[in-house]
PDB file of C-alpha atoms in Angstrom:
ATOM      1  CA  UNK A  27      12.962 -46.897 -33.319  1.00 49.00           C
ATOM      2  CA  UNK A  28      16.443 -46.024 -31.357  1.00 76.00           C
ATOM      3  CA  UNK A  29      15.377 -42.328 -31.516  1.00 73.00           C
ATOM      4  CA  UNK A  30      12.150 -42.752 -29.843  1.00 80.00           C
ATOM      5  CA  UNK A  31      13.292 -45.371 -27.481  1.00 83.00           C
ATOM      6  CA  UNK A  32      16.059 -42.874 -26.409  1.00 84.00           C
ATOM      7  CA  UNK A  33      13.276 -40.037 -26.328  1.00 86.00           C
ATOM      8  CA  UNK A  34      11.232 -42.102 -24.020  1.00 87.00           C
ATOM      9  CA  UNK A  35      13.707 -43.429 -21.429  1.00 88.00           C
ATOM     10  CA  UNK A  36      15.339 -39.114 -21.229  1.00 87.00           C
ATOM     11  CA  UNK A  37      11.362 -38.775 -20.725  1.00 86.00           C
ATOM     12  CA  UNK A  38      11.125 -41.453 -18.361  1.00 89.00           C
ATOM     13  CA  UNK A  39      14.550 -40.283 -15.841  1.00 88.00           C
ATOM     14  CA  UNK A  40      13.518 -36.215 -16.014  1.00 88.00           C
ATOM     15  CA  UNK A  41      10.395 -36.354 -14.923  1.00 90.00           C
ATOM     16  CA  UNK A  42       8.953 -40.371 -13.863  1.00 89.00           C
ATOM     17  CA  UNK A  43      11.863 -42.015 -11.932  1.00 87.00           C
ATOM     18  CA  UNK A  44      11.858 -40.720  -8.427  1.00 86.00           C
ATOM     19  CA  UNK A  45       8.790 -38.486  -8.910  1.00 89.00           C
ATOM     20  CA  UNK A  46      10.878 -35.387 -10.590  1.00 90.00           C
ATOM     21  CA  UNK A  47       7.885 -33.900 -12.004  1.00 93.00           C
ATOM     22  CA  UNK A  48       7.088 -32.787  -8.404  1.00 95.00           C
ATOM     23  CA  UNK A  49      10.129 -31.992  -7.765  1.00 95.00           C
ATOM     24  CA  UNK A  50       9.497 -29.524 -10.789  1.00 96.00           C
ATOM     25  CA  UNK A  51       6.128 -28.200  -9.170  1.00 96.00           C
ATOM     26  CA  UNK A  52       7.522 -27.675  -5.958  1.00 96.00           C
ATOM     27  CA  UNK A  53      10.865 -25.464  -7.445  1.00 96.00           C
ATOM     28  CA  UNK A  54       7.797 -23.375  -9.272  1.00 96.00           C
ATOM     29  CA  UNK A  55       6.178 -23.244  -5.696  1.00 96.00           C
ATOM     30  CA  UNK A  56       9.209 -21.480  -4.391  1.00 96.00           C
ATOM     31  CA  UNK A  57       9.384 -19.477  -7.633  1.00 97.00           C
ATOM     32  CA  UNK A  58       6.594 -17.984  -7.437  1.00 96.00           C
ATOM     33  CA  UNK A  59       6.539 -17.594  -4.028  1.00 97.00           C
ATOM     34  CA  UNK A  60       9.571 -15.194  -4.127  1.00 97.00           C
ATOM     35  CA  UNK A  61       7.964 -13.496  -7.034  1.00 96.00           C
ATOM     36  CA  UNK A  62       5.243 -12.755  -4.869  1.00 96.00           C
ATOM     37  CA  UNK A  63       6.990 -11.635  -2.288  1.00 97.00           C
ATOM     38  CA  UNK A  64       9.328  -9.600  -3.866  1.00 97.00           C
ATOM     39  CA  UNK A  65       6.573  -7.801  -5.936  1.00 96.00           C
ATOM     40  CA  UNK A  66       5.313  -6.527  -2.791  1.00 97.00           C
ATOM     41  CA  UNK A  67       7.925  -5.174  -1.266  1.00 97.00           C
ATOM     42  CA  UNK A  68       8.862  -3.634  -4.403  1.00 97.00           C
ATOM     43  CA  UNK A  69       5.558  -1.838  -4.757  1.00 96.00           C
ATOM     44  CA  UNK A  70       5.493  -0.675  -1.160  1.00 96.00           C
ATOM     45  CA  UNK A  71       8.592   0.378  -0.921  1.00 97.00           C
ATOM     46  CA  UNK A  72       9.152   1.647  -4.520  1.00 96.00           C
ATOM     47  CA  UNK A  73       5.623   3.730  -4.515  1.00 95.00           C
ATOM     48  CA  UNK A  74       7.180   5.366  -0.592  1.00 95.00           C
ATOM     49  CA  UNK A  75      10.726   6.279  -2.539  1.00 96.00           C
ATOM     50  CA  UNK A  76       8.481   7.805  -5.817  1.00 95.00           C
ATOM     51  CA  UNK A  77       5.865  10.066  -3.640  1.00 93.00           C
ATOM     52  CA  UNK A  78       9.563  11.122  -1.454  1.00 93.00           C
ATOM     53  CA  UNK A  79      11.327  11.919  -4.694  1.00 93.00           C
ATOM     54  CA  UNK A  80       8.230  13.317  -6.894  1.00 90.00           C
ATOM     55  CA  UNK A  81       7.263  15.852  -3.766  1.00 87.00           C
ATOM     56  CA  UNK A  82      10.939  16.813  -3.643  1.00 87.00           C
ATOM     57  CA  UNK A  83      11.042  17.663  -7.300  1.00 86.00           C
ATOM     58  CA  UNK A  84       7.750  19.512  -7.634  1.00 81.00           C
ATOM     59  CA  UNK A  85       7.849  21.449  -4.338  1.00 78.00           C
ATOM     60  CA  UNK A  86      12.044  21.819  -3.581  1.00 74.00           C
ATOM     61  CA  UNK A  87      14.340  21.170  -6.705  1.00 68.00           C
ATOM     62  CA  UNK A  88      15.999  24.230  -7.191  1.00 68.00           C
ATOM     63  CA  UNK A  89      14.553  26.016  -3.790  1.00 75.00           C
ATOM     64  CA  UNK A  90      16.082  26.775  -0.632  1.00 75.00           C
ATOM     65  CA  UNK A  91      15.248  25.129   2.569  1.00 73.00           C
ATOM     66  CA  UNK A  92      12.929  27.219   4.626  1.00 76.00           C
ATOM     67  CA  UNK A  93      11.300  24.697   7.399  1.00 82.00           C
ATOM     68  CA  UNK A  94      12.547  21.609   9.323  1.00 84.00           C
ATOM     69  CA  UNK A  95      10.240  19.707   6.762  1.00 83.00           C
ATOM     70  CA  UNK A  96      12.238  20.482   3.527  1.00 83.00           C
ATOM     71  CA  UNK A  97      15.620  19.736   5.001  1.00 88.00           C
ATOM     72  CA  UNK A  98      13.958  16.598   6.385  1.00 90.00           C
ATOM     73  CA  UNK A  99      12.468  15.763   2.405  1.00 89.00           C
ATOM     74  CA  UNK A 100      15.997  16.988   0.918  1.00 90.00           C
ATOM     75  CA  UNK A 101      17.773  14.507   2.954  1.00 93.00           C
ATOM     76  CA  UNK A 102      15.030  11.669   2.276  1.00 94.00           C
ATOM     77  CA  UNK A 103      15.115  12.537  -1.355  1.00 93.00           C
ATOM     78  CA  UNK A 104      18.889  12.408  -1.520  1.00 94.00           C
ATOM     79  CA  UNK A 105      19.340   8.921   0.448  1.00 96.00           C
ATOM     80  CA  UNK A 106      16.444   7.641  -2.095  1.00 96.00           C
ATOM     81  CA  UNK A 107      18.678   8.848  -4.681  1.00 96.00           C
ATOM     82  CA  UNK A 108      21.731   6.397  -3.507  1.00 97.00           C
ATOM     83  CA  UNK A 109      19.659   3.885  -3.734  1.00 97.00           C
ATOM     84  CA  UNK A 110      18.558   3.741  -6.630  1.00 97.00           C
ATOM     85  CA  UNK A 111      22.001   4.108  -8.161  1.00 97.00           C
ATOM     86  CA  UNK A 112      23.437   1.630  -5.918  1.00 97.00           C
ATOM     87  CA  UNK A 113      20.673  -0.881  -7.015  1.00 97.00           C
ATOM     88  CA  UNK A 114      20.625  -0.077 -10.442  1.00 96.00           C
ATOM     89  CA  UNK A 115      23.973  -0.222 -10.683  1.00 96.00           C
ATOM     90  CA  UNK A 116      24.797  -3.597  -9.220  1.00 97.00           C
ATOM     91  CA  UNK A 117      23.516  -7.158 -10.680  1.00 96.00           C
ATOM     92  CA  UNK A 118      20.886  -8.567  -8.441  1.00 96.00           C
ATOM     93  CA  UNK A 119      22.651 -12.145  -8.254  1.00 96.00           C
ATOM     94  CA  UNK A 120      25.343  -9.626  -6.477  1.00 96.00           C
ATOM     95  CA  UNK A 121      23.162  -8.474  -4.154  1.00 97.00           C
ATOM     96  CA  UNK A 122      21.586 -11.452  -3.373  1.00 96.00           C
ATOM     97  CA  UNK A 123      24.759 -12.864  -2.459  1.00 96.00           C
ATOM     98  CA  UNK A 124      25.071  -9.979   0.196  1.00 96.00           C
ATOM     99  CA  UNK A 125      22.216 -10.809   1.457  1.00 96.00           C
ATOM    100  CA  UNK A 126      22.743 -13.819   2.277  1.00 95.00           C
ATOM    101  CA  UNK A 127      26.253 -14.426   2.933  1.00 94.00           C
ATOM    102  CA  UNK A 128      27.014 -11.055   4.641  1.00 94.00           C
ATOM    103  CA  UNK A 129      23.423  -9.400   6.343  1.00 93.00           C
ATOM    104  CA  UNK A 130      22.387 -13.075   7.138  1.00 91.00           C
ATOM    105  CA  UNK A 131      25.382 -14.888   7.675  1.00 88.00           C
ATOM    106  CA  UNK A 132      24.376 -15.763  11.263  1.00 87.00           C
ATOM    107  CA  UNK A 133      21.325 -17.618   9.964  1.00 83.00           C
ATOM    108  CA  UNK A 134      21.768 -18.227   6.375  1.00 83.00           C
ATOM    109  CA  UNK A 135      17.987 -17.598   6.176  1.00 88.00           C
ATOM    110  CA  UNK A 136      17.978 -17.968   2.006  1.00 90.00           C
ATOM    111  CA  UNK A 137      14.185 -17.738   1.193  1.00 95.00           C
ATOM    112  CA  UNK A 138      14.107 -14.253   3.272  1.00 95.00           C
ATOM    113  CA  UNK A 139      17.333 -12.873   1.653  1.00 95.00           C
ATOM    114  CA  UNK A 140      15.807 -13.838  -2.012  1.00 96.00           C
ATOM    115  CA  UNK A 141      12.460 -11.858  -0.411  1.00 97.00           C
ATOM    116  CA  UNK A 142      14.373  -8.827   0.571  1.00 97.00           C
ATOM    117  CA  UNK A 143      16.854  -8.915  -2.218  1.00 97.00           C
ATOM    118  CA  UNK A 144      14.390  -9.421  -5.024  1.00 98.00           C
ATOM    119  CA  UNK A 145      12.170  -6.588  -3.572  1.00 97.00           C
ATOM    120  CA  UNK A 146      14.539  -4.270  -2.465  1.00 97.00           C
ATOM    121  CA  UNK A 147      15.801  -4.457  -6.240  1.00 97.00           C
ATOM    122  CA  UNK A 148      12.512  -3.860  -8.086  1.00 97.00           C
ATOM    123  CA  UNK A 149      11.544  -1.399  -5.461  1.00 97.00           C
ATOM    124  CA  UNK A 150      14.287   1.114  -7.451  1.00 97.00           C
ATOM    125  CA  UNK A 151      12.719   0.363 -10.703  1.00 97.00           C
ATOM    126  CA  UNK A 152       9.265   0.628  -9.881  1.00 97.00           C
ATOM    127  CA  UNK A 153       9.963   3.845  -8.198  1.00 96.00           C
ATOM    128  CA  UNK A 154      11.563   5.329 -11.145  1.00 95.00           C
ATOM    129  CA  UNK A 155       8.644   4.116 -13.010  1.00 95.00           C
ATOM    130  CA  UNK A 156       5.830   5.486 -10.523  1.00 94.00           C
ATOM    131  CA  UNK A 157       7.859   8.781 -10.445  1.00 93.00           C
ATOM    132  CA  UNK A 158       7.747   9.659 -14.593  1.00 91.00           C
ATOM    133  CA  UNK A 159       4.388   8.935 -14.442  1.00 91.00           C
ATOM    134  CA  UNK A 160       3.927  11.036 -11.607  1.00 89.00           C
ATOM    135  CA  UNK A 161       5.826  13.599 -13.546  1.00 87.00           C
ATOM    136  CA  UNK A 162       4.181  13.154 -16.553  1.00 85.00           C
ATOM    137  CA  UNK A 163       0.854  14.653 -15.437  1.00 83.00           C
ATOM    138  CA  UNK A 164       0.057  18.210 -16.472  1.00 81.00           C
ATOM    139  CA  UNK A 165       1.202  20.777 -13.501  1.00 78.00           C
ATOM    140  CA  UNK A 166      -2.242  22.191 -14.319  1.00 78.00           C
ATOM    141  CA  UNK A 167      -3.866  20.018 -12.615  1.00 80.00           C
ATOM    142  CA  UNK A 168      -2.179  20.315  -8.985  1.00 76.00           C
ATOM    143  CA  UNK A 169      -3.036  24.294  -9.094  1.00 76.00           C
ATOM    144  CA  UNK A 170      -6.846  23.198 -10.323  1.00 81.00           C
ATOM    145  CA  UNK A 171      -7.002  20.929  -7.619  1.00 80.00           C
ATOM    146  CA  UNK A 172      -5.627  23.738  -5.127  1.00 75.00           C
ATOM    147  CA  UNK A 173      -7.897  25.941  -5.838  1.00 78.00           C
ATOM    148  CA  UNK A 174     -10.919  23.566  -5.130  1.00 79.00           C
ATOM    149  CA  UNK A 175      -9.440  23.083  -1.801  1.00 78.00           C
ATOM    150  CA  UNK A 176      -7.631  19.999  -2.168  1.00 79.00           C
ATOM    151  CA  UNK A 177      -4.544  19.818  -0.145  1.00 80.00           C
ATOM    152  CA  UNK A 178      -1.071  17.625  -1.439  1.00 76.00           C
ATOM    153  CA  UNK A 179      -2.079  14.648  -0.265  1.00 80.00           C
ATOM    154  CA  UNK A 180      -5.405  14.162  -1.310  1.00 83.00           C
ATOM    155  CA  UNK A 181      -4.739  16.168  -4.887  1.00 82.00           C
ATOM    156  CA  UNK A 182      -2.141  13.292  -5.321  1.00 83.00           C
ATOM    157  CA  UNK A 183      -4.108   9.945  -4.213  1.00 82.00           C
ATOM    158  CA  UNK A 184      -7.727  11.301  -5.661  1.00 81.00           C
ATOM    159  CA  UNK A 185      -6.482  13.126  -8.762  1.00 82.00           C
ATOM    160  CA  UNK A 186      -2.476  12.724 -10.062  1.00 84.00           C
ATOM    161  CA  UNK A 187      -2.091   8.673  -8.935  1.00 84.00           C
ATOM    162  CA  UNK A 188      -5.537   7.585 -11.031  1.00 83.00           C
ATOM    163  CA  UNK A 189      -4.016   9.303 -13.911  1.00 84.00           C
ATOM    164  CA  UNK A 190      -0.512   8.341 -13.287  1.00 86.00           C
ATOM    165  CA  UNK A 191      -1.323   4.468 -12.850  1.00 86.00           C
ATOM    166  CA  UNK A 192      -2.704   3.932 -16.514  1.00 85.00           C
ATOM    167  CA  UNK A 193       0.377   5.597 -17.707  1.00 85.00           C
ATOM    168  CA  UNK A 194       2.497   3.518 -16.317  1.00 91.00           C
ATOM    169  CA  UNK A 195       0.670   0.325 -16.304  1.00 89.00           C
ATOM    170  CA  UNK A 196       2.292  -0.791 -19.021  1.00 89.00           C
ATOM    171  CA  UNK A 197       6.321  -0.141 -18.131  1.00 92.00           C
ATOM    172  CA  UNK A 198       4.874  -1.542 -14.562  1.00 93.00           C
ATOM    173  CA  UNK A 199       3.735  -4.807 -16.423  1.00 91.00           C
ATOM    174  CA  UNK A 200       6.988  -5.267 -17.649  1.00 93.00           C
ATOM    175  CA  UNK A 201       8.991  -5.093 -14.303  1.00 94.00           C
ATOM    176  CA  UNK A 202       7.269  -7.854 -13.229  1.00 94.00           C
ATOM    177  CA  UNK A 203       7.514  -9.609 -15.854  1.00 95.00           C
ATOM    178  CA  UNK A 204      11.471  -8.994 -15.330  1.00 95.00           C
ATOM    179  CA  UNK A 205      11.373 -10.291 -11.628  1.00 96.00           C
ATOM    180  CA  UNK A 206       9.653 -13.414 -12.494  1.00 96.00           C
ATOM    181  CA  UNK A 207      12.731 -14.151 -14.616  1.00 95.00           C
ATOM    182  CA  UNK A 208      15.493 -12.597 -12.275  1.00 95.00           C
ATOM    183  CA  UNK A 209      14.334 -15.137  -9.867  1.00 95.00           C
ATOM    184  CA  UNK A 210      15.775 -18.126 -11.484  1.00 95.00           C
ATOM    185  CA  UNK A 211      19.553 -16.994  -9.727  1.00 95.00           C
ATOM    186  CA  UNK A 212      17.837 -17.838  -6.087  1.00 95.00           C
ATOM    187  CA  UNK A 213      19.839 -21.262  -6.374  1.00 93.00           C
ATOM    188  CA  UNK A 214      23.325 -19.297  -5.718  1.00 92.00           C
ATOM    189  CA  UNK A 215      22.118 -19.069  -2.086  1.00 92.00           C
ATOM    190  CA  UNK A 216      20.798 -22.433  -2.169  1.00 86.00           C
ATOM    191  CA  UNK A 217      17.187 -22.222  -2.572  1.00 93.00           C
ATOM    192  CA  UNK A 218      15.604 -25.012  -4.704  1.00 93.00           C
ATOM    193  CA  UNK A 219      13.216 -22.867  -7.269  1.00 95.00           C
ATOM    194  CA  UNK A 220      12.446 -24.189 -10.591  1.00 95.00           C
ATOM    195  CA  UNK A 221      15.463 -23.204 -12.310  1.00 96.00           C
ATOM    196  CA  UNK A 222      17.794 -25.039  -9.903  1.00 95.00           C
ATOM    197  CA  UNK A 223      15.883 -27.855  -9.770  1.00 96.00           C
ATOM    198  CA  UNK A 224      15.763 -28.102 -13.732  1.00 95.00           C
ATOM    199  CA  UNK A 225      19.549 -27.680 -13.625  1.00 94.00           C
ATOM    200  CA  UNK A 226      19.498 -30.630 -10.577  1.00 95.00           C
ATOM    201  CA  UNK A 227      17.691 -33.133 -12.563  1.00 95.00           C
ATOM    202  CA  UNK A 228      19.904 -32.721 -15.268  1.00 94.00           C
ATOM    203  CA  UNK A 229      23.130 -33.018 -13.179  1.00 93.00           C
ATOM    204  CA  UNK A 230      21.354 -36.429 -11.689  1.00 92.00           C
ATOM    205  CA  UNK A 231      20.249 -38.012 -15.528  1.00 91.00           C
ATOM    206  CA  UNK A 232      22.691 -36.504 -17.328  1.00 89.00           C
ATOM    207  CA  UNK A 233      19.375 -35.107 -19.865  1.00 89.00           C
ATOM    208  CA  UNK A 234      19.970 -31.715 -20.595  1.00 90.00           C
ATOM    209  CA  UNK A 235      16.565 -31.384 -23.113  1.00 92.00           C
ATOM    210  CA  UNK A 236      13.578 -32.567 -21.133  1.00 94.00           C
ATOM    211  CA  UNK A 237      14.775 -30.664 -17.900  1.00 95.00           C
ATOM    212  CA  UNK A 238      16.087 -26.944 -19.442  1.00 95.00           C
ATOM    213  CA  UNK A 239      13.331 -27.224 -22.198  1.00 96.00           C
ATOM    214  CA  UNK A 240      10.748 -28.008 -19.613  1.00 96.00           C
ATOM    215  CA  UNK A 241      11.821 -25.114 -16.997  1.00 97.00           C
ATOM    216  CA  UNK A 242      12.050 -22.514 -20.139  1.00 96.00           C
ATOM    217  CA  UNK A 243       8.432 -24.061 -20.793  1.00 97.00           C
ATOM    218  CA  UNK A 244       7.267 -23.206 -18.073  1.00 97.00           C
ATOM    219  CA  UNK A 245       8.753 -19.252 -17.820  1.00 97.00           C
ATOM    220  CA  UNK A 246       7.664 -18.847 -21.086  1.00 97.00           C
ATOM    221  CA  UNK A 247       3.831 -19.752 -19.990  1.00 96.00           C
ATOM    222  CA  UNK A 248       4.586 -17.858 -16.682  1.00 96.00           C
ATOM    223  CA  UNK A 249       4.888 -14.549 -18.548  1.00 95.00           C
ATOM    224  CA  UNK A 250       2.112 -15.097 -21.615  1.00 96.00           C
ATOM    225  CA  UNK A 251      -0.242 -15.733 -18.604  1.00 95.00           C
ATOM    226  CA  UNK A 252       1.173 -12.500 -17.203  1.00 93.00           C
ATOM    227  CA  UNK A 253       1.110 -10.454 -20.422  1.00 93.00           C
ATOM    228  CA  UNK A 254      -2.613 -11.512 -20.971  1.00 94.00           C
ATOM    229  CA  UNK A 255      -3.805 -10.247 -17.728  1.00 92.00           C
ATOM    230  CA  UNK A 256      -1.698  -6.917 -18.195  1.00 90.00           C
ATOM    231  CA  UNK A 257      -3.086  -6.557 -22.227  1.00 90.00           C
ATOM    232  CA  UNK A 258      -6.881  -7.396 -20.352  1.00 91.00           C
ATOM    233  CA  UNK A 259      -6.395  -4.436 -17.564  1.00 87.00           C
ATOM    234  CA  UNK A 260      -4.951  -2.082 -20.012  1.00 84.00           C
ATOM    235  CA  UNK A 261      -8.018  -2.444 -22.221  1.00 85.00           C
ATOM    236  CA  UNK A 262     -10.295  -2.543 -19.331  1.00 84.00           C
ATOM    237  CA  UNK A 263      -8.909   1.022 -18.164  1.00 77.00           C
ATOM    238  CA  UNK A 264      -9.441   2.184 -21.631  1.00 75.00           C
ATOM    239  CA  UNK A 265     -12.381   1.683 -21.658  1.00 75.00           C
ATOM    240  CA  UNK A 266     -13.835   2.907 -18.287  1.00 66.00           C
ATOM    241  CA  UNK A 267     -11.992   6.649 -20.612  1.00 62.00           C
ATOM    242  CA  UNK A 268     -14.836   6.210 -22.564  1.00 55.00           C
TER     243      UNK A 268
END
């Protein structure tokens, strides 16, 4: 009877006493909010680095520069490139930190820095995703589209990106999937999203169960819910093959 006493008063402290159950909610509010966000940015920004660095390598690796416009895309292509090493190379909790305590140390604005941070850091995955499956489209098809009087442009949006999505759909899935769960360091720049307010309650009761279980709980649902969808569109495109 001690056991389930004990059970019910940890029950009780994590999530009754003081209403810490919407504390809970509103720590996944900011959580996802940032995931949002961040996805966002990193689509924009990462699909803009993967056309700069797909054009370069199907029109200029390995050429000379003969217009304004390819010195102009070899210089794009090559600042893209220190990017992504630079972000790929460094832990995102390190950048965040940047972020906030060096680009907005004036204003200490933490929910933007987690925005920019978090999206600037997918951004260099999801372009190295968009760009393989760029790449991974027959070179066939560019000189067929050519010679139906397509130009770059629309050969890539009406053509090559249709393809390359359901190629990557899957790998693109799965970096989201990641930034939901890189999102639980936003607390080092004091932002109260689910995985600092788990780690609060448990500071306050002094119940480590109810409050880590519970905020593992609820990542764990976070990404089934997100798998689902992704297994659903995959299918889906399959099918609109046949």
């Amino acid at each position: 009877m001690d056991f389930f006493e004990s059970i019910a008063q940890s029950f009780t402290k994590t999530f009754i006493t003081d209403d810490r159950w919407q504390q809970l909610l509103s720590g996944l509010g900011v959580t996802i909010l940032i995931t949002l966000v961040a996805a966002a940015i990193g689509v924009v920004l990462g699909f803009l680095i993967a056309m700069v660095r797909s054009t370069y390598d199907m029109q200029l690796a390995g050429k000379k520069c003969r217009s304004p416009r390819d010195v102009v895309l070899k210089i794009l292509n090559a600042v893209c490139n220190v990017y992504i090493t630079v972000i790929r190379g460094t832990p995102v909790v390190i950048q965040l930190m940047i972020m906030y305590f060096i680009v907005f140390a004036s204003s200490r604005e933490g929910i933007v820095a987690a925005f920019l941070s978090f999206g600037m850091n997918s951004a260099a995955y999801v372009a190295e995703i968009v760009r393989s499956g760029i790449m991974s489209i027959d070179k066939g098809q560019f000189e067929a589209s050519r010679s139906l009087g397509f130009n770059y442009r629309s050969t890539m949006f009406h053509i090559i990106m249709p393809q390359a999505f359901k190629n990557i759909l899957p790998a693109l899935g799965n970096e989201f999937i990641v930034l939901v769960k890189e999102t639980s360091v936003a607390g080092y720049v004091a932002l109260q999203d689910l995985t600092y307010v788990g780690n609060l309650i448990r500071s306050r009761t002094y119940e480590a169960f109810f409050p880590l279980i519970t905020v593992a709980l609820i990542y764990l649902i976070i990404v089934l819910i997100l798998s689902f969808l992704l297994k659903k569109l995959e299918r889906r495109l399959r099918n609109s093959d046949h």
